[in-house]
Short mmCIF file of C-alpha atoms in Angstrom, two decimals:
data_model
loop_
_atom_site.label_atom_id
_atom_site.label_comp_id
_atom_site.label_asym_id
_atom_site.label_seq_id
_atom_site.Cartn_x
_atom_site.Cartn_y
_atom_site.Cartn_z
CA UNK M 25 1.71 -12.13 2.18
CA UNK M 26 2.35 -14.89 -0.39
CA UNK M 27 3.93 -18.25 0.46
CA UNK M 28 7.84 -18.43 1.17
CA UNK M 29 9.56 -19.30 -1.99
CA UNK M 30 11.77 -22.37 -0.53
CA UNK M 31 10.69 -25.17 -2.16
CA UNK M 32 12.61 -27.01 -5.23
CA UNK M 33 10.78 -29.50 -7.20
CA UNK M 34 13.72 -31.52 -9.25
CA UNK M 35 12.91 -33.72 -12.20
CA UNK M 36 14.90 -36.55 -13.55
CA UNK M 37 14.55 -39.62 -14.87
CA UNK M 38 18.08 -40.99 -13.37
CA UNK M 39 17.34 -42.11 -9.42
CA UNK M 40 21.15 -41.51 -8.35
CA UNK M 41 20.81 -38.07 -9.94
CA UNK M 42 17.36 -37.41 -7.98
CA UNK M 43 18.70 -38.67 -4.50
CA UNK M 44 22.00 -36.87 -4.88
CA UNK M 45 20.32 -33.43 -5.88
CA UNK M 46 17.44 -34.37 -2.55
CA UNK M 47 21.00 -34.54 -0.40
CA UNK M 48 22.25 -31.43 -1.89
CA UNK M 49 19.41 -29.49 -1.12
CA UNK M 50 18.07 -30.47 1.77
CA UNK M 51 21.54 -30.18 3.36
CA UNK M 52 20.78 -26.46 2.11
CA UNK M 53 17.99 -26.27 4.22
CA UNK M 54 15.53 -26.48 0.76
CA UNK M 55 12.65 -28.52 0.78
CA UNK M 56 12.57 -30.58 -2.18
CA UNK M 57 10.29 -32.69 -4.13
CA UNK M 58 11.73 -34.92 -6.47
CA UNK M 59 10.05 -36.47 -9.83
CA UNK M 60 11.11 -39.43 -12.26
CA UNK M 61 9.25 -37.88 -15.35
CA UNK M 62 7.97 -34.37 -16.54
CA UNK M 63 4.19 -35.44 -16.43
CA UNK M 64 4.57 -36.58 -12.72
CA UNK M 65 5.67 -33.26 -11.84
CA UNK M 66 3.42 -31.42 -14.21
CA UNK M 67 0.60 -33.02 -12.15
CA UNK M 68 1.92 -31.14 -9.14
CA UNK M 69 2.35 -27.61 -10.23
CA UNK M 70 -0.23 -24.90 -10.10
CA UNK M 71 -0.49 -21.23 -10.58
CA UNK M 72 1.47 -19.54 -7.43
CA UNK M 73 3.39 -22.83 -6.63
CA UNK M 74 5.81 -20.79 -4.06
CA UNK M 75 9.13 -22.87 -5.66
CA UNK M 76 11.37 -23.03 -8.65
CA UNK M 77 11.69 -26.00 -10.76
CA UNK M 78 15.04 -27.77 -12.03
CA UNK M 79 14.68 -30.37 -14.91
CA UNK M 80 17.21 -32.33 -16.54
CA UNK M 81 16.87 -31.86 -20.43
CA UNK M 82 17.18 -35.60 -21.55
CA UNK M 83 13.95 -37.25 -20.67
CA UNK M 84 11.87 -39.89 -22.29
CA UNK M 85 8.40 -39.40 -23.34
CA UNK M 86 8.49 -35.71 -22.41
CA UNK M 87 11.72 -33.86 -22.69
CA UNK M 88 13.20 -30.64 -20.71
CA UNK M 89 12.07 -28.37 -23.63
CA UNK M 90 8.76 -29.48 -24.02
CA UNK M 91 8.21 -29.47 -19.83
CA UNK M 92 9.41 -25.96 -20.11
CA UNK M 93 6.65 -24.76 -22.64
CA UNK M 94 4.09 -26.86 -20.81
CA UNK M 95 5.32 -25.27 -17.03
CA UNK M 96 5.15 -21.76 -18.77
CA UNK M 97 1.53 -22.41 -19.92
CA UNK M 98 0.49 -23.08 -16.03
CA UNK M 99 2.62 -19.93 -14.87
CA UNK M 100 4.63 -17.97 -17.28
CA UNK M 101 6.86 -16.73 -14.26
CA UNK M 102 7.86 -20.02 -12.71
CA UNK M 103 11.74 -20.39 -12.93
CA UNK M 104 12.61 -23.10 -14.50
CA UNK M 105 16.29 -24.56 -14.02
CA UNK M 106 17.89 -26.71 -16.93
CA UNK M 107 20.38 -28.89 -16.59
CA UNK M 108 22.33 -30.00 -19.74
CA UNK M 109 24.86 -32.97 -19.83
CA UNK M 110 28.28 -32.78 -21.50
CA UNK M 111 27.24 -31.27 -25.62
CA UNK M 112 23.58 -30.07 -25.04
CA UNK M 113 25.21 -26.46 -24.33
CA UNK M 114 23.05 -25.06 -27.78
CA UNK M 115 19.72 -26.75 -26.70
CA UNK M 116 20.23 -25.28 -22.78
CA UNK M 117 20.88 -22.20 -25.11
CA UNK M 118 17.57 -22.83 -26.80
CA UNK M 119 15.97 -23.30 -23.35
CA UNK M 120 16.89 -19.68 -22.00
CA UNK M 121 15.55 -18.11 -25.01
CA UNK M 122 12.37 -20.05 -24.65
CA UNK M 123 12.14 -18.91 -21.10
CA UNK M 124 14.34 -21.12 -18.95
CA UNK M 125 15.83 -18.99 -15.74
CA UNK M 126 19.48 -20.62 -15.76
CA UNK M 127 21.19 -23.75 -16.99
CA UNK M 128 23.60 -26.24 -15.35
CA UNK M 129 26.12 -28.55 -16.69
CA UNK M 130 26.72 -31.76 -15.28
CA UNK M 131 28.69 -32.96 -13.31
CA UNK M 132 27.82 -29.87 -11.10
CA UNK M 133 29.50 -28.75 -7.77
CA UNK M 134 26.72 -28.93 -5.10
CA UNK M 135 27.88 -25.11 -4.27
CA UNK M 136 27.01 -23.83 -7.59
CA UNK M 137 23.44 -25.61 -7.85
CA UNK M 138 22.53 -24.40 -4.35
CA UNK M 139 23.44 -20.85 -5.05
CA UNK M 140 21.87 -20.81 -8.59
CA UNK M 141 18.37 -22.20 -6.83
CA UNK M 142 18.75 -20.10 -4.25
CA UNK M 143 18.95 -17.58 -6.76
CA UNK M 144 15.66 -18.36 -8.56
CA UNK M 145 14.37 -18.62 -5.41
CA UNK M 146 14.66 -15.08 -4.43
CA UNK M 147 13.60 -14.23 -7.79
CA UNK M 148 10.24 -16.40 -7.39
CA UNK M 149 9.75 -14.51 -4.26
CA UNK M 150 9.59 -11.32 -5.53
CA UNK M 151 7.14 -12.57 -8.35
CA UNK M 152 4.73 -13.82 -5.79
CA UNK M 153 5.26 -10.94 -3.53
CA UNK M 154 4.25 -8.49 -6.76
CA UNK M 155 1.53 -10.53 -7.05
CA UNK M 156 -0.13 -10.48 -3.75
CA UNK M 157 0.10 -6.56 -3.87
CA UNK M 158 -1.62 -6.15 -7.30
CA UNK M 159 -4.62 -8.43 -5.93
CA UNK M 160 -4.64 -5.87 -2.81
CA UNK M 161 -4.71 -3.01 -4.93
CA UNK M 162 -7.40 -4.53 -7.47
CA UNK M 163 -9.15 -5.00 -3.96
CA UNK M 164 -8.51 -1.52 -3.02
CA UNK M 165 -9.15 0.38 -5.67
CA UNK M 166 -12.04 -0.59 -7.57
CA UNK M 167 -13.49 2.12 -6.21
CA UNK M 168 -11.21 4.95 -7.87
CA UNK M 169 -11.70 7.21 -4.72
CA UNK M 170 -10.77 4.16 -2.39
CA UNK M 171 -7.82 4.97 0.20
CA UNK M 172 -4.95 2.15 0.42
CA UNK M 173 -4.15 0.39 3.88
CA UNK M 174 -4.44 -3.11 5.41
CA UNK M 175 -3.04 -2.17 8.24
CA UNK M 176 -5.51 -2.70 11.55
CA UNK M 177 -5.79 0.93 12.01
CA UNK M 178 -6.58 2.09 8.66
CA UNK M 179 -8.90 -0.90 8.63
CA UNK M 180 -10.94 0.61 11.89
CA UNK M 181 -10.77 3.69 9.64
CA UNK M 182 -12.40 2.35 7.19
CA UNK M 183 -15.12 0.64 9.07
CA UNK M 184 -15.68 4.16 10.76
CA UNK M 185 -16.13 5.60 7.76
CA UNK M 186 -18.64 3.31 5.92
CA UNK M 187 -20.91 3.70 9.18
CA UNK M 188 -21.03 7.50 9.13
CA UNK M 189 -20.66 8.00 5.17
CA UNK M 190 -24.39 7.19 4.58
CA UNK M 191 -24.99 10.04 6.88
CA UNK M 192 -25.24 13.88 6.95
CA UNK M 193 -22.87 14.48 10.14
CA UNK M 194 -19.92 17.17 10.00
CA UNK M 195 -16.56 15.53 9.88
CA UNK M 196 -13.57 16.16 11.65
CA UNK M 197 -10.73 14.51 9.96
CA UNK M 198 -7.27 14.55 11.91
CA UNK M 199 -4.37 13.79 10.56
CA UNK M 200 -0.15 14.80 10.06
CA UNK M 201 0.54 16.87 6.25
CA UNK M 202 0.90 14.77 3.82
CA UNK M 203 -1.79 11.47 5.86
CA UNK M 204 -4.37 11.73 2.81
CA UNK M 205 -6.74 13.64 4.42
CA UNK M 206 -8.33 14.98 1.19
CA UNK M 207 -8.50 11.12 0.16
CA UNK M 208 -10.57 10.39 3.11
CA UNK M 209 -12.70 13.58 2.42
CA UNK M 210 -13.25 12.23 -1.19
CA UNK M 211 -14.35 9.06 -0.02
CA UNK M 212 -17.07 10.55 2.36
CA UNK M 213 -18.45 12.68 -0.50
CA UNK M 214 -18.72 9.53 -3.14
CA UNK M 215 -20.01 6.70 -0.49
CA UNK M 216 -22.15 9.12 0.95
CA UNK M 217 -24.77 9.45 -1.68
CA UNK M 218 -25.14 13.21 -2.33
CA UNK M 219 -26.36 14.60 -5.22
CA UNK M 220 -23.76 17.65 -5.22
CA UNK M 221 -20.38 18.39 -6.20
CA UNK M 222 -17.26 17.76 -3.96
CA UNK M 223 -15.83 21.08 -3.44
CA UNK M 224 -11.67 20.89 -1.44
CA UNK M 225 -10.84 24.70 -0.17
CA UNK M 226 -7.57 24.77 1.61
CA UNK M 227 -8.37 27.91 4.35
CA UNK M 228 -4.38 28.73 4.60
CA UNK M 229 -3.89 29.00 1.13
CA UNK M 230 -5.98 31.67 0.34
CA UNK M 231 -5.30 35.35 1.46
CA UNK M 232 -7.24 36.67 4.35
CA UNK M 233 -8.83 39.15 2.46
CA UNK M 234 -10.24 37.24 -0.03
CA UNK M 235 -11.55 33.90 2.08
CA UNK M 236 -14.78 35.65 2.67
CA UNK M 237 -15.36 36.23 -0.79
CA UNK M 238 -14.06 32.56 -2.16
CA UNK M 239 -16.18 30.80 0.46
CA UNK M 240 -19.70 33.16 0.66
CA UNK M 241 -19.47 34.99 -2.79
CA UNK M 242 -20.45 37.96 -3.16
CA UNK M 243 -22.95 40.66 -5.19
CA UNK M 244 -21.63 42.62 -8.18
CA UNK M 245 -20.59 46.09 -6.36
CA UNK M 246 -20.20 44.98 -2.79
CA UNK M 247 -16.49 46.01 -2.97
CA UNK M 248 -14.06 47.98 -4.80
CA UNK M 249 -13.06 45.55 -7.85
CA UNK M 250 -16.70 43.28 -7.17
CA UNK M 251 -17.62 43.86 -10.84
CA UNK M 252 -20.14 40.83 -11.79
CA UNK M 253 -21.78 38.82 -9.02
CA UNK M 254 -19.76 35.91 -7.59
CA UNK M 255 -20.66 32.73 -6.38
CA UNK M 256 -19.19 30.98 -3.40
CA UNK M 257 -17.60 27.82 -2.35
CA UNK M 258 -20.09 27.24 -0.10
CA UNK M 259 -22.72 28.06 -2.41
CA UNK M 260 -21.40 25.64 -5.03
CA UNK M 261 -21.30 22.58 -3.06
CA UNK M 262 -25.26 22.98 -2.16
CA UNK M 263 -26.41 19.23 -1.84
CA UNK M 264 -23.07 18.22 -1.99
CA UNK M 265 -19.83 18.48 0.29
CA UNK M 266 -17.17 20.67 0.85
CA UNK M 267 -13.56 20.03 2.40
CA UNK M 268 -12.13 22.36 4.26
CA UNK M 269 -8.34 22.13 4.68
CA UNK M 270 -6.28 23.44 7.67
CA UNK M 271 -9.58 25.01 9.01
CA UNK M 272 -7.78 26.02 12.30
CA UNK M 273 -6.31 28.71 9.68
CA UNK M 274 -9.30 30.28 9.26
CA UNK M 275 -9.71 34.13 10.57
CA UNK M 276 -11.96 33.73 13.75
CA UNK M 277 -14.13 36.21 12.18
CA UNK M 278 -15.37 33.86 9.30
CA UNK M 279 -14.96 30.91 12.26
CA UNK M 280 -18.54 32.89 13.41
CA UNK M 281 -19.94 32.98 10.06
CA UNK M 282 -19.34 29.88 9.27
CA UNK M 283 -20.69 28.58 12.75
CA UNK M 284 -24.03 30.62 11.59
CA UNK M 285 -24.10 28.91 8.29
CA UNK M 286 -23.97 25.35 10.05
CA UNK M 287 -26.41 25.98 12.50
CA UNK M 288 -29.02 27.86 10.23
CA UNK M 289 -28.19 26.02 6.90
CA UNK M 290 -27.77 29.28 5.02
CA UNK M 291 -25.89 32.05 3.99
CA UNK M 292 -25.22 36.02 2.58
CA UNK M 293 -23.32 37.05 -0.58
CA UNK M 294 -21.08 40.28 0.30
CA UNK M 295 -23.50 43.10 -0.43
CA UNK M 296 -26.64 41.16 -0.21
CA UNK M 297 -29.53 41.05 2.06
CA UNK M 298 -31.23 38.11 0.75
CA UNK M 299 -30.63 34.70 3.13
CA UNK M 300 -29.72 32.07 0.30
CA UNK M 301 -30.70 28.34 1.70
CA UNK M 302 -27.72 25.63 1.49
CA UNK M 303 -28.03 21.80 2.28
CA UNK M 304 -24.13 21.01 2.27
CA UNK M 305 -22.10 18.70 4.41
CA UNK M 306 -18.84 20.09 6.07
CA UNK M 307 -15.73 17.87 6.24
CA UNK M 308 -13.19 19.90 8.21
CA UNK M 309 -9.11 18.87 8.63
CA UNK M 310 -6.94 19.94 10.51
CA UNK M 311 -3.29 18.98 11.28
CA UNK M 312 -3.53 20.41 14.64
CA UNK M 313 -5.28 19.83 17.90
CA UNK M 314 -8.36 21.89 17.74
CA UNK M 315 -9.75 21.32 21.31
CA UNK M 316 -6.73 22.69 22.52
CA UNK M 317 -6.28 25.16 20.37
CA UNK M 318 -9.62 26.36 21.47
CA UNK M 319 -8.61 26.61 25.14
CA UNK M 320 -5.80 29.03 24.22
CA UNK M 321 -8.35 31.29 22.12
CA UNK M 322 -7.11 30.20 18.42
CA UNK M 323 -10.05 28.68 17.08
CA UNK M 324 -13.84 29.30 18.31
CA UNK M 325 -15.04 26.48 21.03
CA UNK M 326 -18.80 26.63 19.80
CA UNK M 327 -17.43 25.84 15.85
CA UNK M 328 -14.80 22.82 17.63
CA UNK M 329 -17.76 21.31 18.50
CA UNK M 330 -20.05 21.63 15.73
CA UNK M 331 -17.30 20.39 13.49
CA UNK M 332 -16.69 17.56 15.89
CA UNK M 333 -19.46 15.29 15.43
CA UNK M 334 -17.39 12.67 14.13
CA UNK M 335 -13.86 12.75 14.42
CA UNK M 336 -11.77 10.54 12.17
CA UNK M 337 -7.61 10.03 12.86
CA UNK M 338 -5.42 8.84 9.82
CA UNK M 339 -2.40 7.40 11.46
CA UNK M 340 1.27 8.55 10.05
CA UNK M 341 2.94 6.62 7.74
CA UNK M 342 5.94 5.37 10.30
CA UNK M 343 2.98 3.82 12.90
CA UNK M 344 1.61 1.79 9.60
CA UNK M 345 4.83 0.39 8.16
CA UNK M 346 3.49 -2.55 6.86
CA UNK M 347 1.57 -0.48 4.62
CA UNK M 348 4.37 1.20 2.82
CA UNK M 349 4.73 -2.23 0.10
CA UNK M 350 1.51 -2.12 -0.77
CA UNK M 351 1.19 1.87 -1.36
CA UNK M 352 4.34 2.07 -2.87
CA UNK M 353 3.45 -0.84 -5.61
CA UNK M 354 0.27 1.02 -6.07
CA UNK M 355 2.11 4.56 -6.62
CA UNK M 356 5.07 2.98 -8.59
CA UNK M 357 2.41 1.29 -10.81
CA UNK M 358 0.40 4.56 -10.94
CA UNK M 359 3.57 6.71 -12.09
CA UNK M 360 4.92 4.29 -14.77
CA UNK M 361 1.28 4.85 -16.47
CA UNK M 362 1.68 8.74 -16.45
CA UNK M 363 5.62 8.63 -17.00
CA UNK M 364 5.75 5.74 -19.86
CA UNK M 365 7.79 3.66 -18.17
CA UNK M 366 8.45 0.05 -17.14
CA UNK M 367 7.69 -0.67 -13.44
CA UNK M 368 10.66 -2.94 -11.78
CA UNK M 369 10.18 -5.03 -9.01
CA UNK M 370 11.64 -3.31 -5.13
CA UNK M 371 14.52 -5.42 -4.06
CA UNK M 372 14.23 -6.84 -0.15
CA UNK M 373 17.38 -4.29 0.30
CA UNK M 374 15.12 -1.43 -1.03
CA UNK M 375 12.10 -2.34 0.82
CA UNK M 376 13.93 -2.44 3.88
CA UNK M 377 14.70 0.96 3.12
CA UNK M 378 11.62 2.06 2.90
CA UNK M 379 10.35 0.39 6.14
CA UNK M 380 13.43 1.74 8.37
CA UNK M 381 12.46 5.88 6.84
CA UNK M 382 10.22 7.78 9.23
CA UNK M 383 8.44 9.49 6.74
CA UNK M 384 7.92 12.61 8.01
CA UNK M 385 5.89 13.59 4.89
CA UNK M 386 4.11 10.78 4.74
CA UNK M 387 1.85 9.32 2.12
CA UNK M 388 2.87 12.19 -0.10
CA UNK M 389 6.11 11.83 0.31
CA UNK M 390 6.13 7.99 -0.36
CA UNK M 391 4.25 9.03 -3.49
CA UNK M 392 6.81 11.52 -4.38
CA UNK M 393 9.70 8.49 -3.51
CA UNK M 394 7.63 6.05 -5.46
CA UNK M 395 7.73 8.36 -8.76
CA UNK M 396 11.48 9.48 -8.47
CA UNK M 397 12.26 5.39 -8.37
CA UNK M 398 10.37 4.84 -11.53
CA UNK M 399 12.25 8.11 -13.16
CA UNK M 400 15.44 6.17 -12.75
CA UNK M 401 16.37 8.64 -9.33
CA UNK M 402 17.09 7.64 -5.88
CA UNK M 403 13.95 7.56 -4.49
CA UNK M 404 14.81 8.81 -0.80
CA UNK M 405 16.67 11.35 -1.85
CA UNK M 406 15.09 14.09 -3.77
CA UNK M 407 17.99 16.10 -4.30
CA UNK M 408 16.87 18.66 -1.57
CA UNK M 409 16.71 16.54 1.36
CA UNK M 410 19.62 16.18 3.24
CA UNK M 411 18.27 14.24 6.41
CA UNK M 412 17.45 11.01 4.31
CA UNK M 413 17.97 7.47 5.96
CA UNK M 414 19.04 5.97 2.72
CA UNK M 415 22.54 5.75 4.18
CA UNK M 416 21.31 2.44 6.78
CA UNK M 417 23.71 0.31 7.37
CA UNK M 418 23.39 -3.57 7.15
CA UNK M 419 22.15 -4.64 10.04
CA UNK M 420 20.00 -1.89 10.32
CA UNK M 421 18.48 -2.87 6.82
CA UNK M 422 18.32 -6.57 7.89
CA UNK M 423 16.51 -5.35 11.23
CA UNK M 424 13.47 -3.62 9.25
CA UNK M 425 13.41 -5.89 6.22
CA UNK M 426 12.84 -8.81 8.92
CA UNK M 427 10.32 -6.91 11.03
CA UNK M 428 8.64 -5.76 7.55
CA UNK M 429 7.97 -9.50 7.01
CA UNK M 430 6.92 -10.39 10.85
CA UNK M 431 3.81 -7.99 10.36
CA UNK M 432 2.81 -8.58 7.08
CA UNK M 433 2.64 -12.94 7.89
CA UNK M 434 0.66 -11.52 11.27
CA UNK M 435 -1.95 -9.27 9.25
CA UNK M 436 -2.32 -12.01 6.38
CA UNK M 437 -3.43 -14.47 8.92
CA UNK M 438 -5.23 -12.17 11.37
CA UNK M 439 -2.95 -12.19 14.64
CA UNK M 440 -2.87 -15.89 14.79
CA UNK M 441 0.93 -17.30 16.06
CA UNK M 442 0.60 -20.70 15.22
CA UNK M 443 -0.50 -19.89 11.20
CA UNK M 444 1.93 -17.23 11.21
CA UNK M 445 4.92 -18.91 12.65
CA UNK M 446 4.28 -22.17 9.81
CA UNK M 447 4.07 -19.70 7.35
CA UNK M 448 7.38 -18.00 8.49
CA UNK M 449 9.25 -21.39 8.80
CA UNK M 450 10.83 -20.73 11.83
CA UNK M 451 10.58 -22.02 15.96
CA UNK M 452 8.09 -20.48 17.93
CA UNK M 453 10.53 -19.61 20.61
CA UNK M 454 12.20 -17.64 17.52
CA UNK M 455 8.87 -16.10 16.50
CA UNK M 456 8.32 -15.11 20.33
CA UNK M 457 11.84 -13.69 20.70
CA UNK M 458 11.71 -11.33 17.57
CA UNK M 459 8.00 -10.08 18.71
CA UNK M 460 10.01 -8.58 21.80
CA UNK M 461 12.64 -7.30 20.17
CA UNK M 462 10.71 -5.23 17.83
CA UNK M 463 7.36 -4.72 19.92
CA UNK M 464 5.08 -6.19 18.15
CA UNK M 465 2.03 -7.72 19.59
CA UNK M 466 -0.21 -10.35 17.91
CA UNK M 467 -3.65 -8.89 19.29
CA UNK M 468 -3.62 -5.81 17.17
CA UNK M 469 -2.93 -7.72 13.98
CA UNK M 470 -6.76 -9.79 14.87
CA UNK M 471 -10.12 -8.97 13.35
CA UNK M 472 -13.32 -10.26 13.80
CA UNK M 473 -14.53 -11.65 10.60
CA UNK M 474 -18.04 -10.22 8.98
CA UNK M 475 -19.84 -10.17 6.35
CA UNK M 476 -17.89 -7.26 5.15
CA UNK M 477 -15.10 -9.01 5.21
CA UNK M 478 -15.89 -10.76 1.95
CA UNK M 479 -16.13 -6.95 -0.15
CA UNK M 480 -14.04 -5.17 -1.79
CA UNK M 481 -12.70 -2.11 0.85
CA UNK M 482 -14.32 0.88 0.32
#
């Protein structure tokens, strides 16, 4: 999470002017820094200064224009403020087309130069907040495969999954329609190291009486319609992986043969009697609870367990709220490539939104929201749905928006109260009072910090 934007720096060479704007804003609640001359306050700014900046435009040695040109040359999205006295409307005219946020006039009403910084503020906010997500995606996704989360159960995830990836262990990967489980699947296959293809089969979307053929191929003549010989999934992804999707959907008559091909590491073709070696890793899904399934007679116990050597859980989308900005930049970005079209920054009211939504389709369904936003559409409403939450009233939206922000300070610094709570800007007894209302504890937010912890996510 980036800095709060509430900070003013004011420059002007008049001192009544500087102490009277100081009163203004700090009576505001905005912290300000005041300046007599541009290359004092020049000295000050940085890249990612979390404030706005308000300059008068008659100055000696340096005037507002040329501190505007030399403020956009240290960040090109800082707001800058003019203010213009009494005549200097064209050059405050000049200023916005050179990149100036807003002008003032003098004399000003203090109401109208707090609500246009407060303005800019929100506006610098948003910047910054767009800017911490695109470093966490460039973090992310540098490795094209990668899976998107920050959130301390997708980061156990990931840990999990760099351990066993190196290996050649079955996977059993758990998760709610729509989680990412072919993602994860993906990621196995391309950190694990093999020299084979990555082959996805979804076992209830093909017909029952073709699965045997799709997954073990078969001999040219083995069945009516067999006319050349066929090669199978499973047969394809030799040295390599293959995903199979909603396996508890699979007949429990190819459940036994494909318990015979993981525990002798071969297979038949349909109409063959020659045993055809296979060195493949299985990564299995399922949306369902397999163990139990198994104690009712759906789905073979002996295959539960030889699929369940490691078993990874992708958490749903509404227990990992505070993922939702970041996937939703990433998606948002990823459709305004494919679509052609501009990417605009999600409004607090929006994100709030987003954050209140259950989600009951997930990842996918974020995706889905993410693309209809960039289309120009609403994006919780697909035209279809007609249980949407995009009808929240304010104080709902306020509630999640607020929470939203609580657990993104607490991941950005690691479950600790005291960082979190500066960063945040309000009391503790505050702080301590919204973690109860919204049930939110500190502890899962803190990580132990490795090595790792200085690479890229994989």
């Amino acid at each position: 999470m980036s800095a709060i934007a509430n900070c003013v720096l004011f420059v002007d060479d008049d001192a009544d002017v500087r102490e009277a704007a100081q009163q203004t804003l700090e009576l505001a609640d905005i912290h300000v820094e005041v300046f007599p001359d541009a290359a004092s306050a020049l000295a000050h700014l940085r890249k990612g200064w979390p404030g706005v900046v308000v300059s008068d435009i008659r100055m000696p040695k340096m005037d507002g224009l040329e501190f505007l040109t030399e403020v956009k040359k240290i960040d090109p999205d800082m707001p800058v403020i003019m203010v213009t006295g009494h005549g200097d409307v064209a050059t405050a005219v000049k200023a916005m087309q050179s990149g100036a946020f807003d002008f003032i006039e003098k004399p000003y009403a203090p109401d109208l130069f707090v609500d246009i910084t407060r303005r800019a503020m929100s506006h610098r906010q948003l910047i910054l907040e767009n800017r911490t997500l695109r470093i966490e995606l460039a973090r992310h996704t540098k490795n094209a495969s990668d899976f998107i989360g920050r959130n301390p159960a997708m980061e156990k995830l990931r840990t999990l999954i760099r351990n066993v990836a190196s290996t050649n262990a079955h996977v059993l990967i758990n998760g709610e329609t729509g989680a990412g489980k072919e993602v994860i699947a993906r990621n196995l296959h391309e950190m694990s190291g093999r020299s084979g293809p990555f082959v996805a089969v979804n076992c209830g979307g093909m017909p029952e009486n073709l699965i045997e053929s799709e997954l073990f191929g078969h001999e040219a003549g083995a069945f009516t319609g067999a006319d050349h010989k066929r090669i199978g999934k499973f047969e394809f992804a030799d040295k390599g992986t293959i995903f199979l999707d909603e396996i508890e959907s699979m007949p429990l008559a190819l459940q036994i043969k494909l318990l015979r091909v993981l525990q002798e590491r071969a297979l038949e073709r349909l109409g063959s009697n020659r045993v055809q070696p296979i060195d493949l890793r299985v990564v299995a899904a399922t949306k369902t609870d397999l163990r139990a399934a198994s104690s009712r007679g759906e789905f073979r116990e002996d295959l539960y367990y030889r699929l369940n050597v490691v078993q990874l859980h992708i958490p749903p989308l509404r227990d990992r709220k505070d993922d939702i900005p970041l996937l939703f930049e990433h998606f948002s970005r990823d459709a305004a490539k494919r679509f052609e079209r501009p990417v605009n920054l999600v409004t607090p009211a929006e994100m709030a939104q987003f954050t209140a939504y259950d989600w009951p389709g997930n990842v996918r369904e974020l995706r889905n929201a993410a693309e209809r936003r960039v289309l120009g559409l609403d994006p919780l409403n697909s035209g279809n749905d007609a249980n949407t939450q995009s009808g929240l009233t304010l104080p709902q939206q306020v509630e999640a928006f607020e929470r939203s922000l609580i657990t993104e300070a607490l991941r950005e610094h690691a479950g600790n109260v005291t960082a979190t709570v500066s960063a945040l800007g309000v009391p503790r007894k505050t702080f301590y009072d919204k973690l109860t209302k919204y049930e939110i504890t500190p502890a899962e937010f803190r990580r132990t910090r490795s090595a790792s912890d200085d690479e890229p996510a994989n």
